[in-house]
Coordinates of N, CA and C in Angstrom, one line a residue:
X1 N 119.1 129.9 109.3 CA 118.5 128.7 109.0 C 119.2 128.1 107.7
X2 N 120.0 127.0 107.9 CA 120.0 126.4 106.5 C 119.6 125.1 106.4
X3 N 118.7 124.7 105.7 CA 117.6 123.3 105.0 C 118.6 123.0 103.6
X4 N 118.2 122.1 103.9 CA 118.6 121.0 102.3 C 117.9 120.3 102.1
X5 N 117.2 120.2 101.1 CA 117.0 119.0 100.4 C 117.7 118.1 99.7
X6 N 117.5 116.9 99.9 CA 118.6 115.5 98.8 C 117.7 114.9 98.9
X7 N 117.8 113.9 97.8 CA 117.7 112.8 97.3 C 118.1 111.6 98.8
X8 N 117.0 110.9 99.0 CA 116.9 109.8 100.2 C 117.5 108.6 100.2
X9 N 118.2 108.1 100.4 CA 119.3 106.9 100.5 C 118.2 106.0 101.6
X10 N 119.3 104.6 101.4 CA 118.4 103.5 102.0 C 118.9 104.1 103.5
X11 N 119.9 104.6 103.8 CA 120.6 105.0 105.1 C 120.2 106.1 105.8
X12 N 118.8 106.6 105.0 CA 118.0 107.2 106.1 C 116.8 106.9 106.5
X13 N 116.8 105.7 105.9 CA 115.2 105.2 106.0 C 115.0 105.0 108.3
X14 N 115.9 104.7 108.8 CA 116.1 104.5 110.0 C 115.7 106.2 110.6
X15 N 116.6 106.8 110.6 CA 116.5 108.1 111.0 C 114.8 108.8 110.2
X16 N 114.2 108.5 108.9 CA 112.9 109.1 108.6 C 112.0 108.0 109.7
X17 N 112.4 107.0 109.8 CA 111.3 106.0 111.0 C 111.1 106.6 111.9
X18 N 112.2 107.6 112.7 CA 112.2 107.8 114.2 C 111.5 109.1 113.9
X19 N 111.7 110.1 112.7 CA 110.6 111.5 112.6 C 109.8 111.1 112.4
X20 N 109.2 110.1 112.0 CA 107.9 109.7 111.9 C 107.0 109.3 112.8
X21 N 108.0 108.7 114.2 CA 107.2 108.3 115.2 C 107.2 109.4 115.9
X22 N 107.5 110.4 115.6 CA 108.2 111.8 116.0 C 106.0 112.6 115.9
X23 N 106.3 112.4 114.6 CA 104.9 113.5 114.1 C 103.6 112.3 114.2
X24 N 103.8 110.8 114.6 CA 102.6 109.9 114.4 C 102.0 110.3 115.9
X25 N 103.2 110.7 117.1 CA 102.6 111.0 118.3 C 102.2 112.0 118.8
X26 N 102.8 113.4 117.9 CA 102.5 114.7 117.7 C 100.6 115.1 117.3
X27 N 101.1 114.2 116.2 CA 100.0 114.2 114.8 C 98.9 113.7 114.3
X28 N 99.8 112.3 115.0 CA 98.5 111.3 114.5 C 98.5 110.9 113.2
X29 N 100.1 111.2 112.6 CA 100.1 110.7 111.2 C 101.5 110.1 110.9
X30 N 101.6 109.3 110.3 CA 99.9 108.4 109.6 C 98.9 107.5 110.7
X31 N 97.6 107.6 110.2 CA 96.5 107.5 111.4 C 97.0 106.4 111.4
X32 N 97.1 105.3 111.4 CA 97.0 103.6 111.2 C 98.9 103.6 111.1
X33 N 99.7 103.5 112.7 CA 100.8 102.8 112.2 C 101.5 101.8 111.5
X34 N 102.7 102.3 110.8 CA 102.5 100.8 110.0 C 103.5 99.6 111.1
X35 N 103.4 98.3 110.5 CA 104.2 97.5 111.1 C 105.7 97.8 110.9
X36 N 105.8 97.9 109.7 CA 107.5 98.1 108.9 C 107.8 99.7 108.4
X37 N 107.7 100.5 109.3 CA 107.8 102.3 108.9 C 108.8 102.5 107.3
X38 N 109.9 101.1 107.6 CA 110.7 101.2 106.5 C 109.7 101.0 105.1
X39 N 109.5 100.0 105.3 CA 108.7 99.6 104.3 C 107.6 100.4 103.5
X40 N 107.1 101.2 104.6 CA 105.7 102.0 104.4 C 106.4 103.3 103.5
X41 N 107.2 103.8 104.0 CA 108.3 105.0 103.0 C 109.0 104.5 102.2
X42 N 108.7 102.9 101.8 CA 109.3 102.8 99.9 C 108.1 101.6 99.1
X43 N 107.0 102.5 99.3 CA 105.9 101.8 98.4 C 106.9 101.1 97.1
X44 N 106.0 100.0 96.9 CA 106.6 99.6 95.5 C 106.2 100.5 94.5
X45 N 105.3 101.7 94.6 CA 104.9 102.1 93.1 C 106.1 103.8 93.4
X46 N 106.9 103.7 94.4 CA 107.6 105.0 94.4 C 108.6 105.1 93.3
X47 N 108.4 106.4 93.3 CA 109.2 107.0 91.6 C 110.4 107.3 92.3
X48 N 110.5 108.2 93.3 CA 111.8 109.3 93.9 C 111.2 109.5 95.3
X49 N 112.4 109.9 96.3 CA 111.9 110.2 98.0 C 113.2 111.2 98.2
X50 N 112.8 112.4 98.7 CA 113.6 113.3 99.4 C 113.3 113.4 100.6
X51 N 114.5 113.8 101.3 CA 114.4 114.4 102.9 C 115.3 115.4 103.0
X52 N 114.7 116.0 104.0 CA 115.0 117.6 104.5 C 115.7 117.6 105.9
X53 N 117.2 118.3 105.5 CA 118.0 118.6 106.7 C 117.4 119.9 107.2
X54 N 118.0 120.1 109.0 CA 117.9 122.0 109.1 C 118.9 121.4 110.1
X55 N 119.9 122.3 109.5 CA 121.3 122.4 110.2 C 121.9 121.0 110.2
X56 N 121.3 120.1 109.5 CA 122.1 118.7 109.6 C 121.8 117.6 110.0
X57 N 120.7 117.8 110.8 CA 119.8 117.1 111.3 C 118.7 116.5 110.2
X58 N 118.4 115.1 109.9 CA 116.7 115.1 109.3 C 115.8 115.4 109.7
X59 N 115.0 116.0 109.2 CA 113.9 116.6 110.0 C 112.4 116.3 108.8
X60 N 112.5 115.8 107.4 CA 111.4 115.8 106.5 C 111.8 115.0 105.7
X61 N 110.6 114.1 104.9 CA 109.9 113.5 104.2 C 109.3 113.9 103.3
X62 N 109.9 113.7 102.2 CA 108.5 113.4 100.9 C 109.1 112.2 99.5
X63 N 107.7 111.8 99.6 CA 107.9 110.7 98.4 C 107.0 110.7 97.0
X64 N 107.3 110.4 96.0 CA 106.4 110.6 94.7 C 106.0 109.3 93.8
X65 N 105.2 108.9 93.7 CA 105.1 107.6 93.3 C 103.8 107.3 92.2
X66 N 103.8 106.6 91.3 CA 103.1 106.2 90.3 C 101.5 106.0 91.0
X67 N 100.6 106.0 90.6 CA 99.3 106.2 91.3 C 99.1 104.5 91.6
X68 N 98.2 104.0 92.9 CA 98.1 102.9 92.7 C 96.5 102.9 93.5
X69 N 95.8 101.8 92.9 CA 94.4 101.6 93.4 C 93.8 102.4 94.6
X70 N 94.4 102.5 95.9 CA 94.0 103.3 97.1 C 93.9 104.8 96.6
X71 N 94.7 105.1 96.0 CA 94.7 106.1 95.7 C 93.8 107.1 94.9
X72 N 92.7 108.1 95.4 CA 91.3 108.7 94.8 C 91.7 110.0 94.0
X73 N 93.0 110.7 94.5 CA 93.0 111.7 93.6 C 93.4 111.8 92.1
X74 N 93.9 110.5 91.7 CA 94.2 110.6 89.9 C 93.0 110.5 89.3
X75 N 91.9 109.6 90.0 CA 90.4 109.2 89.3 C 89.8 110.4 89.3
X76 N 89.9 111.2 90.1 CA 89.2 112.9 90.4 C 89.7 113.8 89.2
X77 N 90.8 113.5 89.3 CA 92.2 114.5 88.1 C 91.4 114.5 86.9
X78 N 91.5 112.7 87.1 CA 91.2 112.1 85.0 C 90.1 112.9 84.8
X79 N 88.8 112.5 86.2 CA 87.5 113.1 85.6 C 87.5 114.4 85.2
X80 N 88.2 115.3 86.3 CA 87.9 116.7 85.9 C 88.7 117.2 84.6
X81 N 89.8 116.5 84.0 CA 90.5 116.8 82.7 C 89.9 116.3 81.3
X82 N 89.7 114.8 81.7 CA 89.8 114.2 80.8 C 91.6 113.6 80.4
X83 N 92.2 113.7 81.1 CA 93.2 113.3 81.1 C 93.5 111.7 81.9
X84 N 94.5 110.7 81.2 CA 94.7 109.9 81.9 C 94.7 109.9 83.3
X85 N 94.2 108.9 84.4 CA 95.1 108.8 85.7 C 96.6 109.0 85.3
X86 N 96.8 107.6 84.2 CA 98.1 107.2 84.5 C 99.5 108.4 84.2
X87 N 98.5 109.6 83.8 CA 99.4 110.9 83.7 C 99.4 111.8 84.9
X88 N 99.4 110.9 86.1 CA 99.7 111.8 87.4 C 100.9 110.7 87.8
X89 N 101.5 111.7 89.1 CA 102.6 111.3 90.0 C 101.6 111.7 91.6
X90 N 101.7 111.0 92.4 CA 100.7 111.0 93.7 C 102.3 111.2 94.4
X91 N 102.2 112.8 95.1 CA 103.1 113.1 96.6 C 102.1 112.1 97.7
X92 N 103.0 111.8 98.7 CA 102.9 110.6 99.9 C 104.1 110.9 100.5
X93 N 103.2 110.5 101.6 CA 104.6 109.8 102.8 C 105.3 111.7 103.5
X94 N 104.4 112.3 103.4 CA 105.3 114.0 103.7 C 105.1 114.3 104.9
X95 N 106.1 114.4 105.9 CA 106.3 114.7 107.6 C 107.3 115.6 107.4
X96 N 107.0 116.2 108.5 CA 108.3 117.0 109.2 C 108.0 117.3 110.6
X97 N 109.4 116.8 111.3 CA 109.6 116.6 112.4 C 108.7 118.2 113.2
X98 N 107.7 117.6 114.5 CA 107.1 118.8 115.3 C 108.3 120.1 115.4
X99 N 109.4 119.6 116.0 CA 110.6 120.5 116.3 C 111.1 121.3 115.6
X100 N 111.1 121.0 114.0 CA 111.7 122.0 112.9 C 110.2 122.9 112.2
X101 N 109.2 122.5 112.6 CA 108.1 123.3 112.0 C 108.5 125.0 111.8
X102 N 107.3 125.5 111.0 CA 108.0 127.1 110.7 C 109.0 127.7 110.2
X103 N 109.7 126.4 109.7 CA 110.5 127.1 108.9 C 110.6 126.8 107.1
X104 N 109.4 126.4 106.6 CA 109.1 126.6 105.5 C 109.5 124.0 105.0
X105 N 110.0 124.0 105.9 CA 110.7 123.0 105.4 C 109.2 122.3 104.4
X106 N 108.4 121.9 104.9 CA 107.1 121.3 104.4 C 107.2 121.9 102.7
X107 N 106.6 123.0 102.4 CA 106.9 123.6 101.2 C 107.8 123.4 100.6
X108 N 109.3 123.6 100.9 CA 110.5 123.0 100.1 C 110.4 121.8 99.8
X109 N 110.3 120.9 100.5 CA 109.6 119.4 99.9 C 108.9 119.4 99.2
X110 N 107.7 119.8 98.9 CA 106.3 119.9 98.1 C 106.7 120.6 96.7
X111 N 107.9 121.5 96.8 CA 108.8 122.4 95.6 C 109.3 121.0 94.9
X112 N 110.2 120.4 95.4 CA 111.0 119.5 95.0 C 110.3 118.8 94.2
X113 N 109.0 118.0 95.1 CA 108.2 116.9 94.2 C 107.8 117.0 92.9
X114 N 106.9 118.4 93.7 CA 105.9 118.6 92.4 C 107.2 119.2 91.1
X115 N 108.0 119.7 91.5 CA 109.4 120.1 89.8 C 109.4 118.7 89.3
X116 N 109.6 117.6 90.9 CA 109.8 116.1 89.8 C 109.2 115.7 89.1
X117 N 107.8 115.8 89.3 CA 106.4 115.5 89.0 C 106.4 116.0 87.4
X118 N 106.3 117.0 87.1 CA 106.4 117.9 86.1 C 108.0 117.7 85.0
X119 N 108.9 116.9 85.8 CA 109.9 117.1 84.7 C 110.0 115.7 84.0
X120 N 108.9 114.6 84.5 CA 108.4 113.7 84.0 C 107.5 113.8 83.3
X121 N 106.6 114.8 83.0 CA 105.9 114.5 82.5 C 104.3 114.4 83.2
X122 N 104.5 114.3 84.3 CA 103.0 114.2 85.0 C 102.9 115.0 86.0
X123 N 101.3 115.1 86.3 CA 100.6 116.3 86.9 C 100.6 115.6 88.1
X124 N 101.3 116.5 89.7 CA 101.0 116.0 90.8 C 99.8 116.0 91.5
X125 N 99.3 114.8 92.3 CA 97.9 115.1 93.2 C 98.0 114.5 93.8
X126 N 97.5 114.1 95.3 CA 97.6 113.6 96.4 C 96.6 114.0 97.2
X127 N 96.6 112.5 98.3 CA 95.1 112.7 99.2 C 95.8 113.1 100.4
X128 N 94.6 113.6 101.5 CA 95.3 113.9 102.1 C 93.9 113.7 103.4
X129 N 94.5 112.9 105.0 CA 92.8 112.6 105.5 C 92.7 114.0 105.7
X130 N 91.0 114.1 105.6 CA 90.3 115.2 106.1 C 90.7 116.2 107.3
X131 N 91.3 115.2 108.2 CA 91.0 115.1 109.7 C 92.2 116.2 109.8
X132 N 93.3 115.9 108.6 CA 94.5 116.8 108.8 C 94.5 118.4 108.2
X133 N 94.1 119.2 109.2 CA 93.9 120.2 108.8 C 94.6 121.2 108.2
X134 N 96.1 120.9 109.2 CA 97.4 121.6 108.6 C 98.1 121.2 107.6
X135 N 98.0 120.1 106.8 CA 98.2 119.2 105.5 C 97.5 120.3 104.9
X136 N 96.1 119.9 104.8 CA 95.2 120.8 103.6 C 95.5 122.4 103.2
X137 N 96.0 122.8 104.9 CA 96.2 124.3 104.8 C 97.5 124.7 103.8
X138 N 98.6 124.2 104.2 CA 99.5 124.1 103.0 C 99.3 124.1 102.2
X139 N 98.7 122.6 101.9 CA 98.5 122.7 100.1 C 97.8 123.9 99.2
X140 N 96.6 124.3 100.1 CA 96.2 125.4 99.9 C 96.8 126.9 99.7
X141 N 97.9 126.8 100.6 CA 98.6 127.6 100.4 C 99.8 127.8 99.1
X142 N 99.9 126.8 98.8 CA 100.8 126.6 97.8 C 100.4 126.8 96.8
X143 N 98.5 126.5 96.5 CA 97.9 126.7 95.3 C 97.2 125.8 94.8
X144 N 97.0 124.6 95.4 CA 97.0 123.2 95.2 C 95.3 123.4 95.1
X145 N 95.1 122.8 94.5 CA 93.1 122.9 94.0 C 92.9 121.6 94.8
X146 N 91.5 121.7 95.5 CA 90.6 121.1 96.5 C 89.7 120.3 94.9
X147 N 90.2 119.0 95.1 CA 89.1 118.4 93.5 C 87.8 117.8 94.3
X148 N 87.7 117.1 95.4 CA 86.8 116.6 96.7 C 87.6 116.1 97.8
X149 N 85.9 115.2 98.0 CA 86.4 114.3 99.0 C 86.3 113.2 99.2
X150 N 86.2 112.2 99.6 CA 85.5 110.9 99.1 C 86.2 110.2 100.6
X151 N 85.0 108.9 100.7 CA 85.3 108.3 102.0 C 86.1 106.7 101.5
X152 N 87.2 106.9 102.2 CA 87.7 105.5 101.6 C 87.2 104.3 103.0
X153 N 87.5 103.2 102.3 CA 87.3 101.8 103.1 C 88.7 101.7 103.6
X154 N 89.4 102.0 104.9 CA 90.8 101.1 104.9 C 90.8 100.0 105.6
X155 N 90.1 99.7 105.9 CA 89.7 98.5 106.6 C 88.0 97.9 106.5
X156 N 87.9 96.4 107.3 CA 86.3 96.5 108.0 C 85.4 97.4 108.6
X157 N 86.8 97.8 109.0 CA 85.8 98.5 110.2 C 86.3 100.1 110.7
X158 N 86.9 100.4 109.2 CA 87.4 102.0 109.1 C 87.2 102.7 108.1
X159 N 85.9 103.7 107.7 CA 86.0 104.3 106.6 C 86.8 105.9 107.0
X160 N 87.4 106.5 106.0 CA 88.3 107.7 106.4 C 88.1 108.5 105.4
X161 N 87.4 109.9 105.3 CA 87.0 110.6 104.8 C 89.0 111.5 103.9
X162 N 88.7 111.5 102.9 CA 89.9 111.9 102.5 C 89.7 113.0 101.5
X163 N 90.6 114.2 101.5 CA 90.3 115.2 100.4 C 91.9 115.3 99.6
X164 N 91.1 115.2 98.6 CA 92.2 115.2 97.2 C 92.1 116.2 96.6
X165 N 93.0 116.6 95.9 CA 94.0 117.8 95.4 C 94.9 117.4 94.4
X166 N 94.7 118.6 93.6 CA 96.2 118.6 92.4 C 96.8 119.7 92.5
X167 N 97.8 120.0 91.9 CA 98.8 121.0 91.8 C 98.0 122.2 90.7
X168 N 98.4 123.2 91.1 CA 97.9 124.3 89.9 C 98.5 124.0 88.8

């Protein structure tokens, strides 16, 4: 098995669109497609974005980005610290292709971020929907503390129960 992680160029944004429609039909994520997949994997509040080769191929996602309004796990952080929100980094945007599953790639991303997370200066946390069980399980695995859950509005006529987490 050999994985890499790099640093994400605008020249993969094409190739992360197609794993994405890859795990949205697998998955079901992200629940709510977006219109512009490009767009949706470079929020304006993104810090840094890596992706994950195996054997050469892209096969994973992950993005780190300054906390913005949607976002429930820094308000959870601040509370339980007493620490700023604005002293977190929120992981987003993290797939990996159904095909390359099991081979750890998920975690090596999650490695990468949260070192980024940390060599800035801020504590990672990220939501993650309820509904995704194999999301939570990882993080869990990794060490990642369950802070709640809370139901967000993403719409009229869509509340989505979401559980947030920070890094140990």
């Amino acid at each position: 098995m050999t994985t890499t992680i790099r640093d994400r160029t605008h020249h993969d944004l094409n190739p992360c669109a197609d794993v994405l429609a890859q795990v949205h039909e697998h998955d079901g994520y992200p629940v709510n497609w977006p219109a512009a997949p490009d767009a949706w994997l470079t929020p304006p509040a993104l810090l840094h974005a890596w992706v994950a080769e195996l054997h050469g191929t892209l096969t994973g996602h992950i993005g780190l980005s300054r906390s913005d309004p949607g976002d429930a796990a820094p308000g959870l952080w601040s509370a339980r610290t007493g620490a700023s929100p604005d002293a977190t980094a929120v992981i987003s945007r993290l797939f990996v292709a159904p095909a390359a599953r099991g081979h750890r790639i998920g975690a090596a991303l999650m490695t990468r971020a949260t070192a980024q997370a940390r060599t800035r200066g801020l504590h990672p946390v990220l939501d993650v929907v309820a509904t995704d069980t194999a999301a939570a399980a990882l993080y869990e695995r990794l060490g990642w503390q369950l802070l709640g859950t809370v139901n967000q509005q993403w719409s009229p006529t869509q509340t989505v129960a979401v559980h947030c987490y920070a890094a140990p």
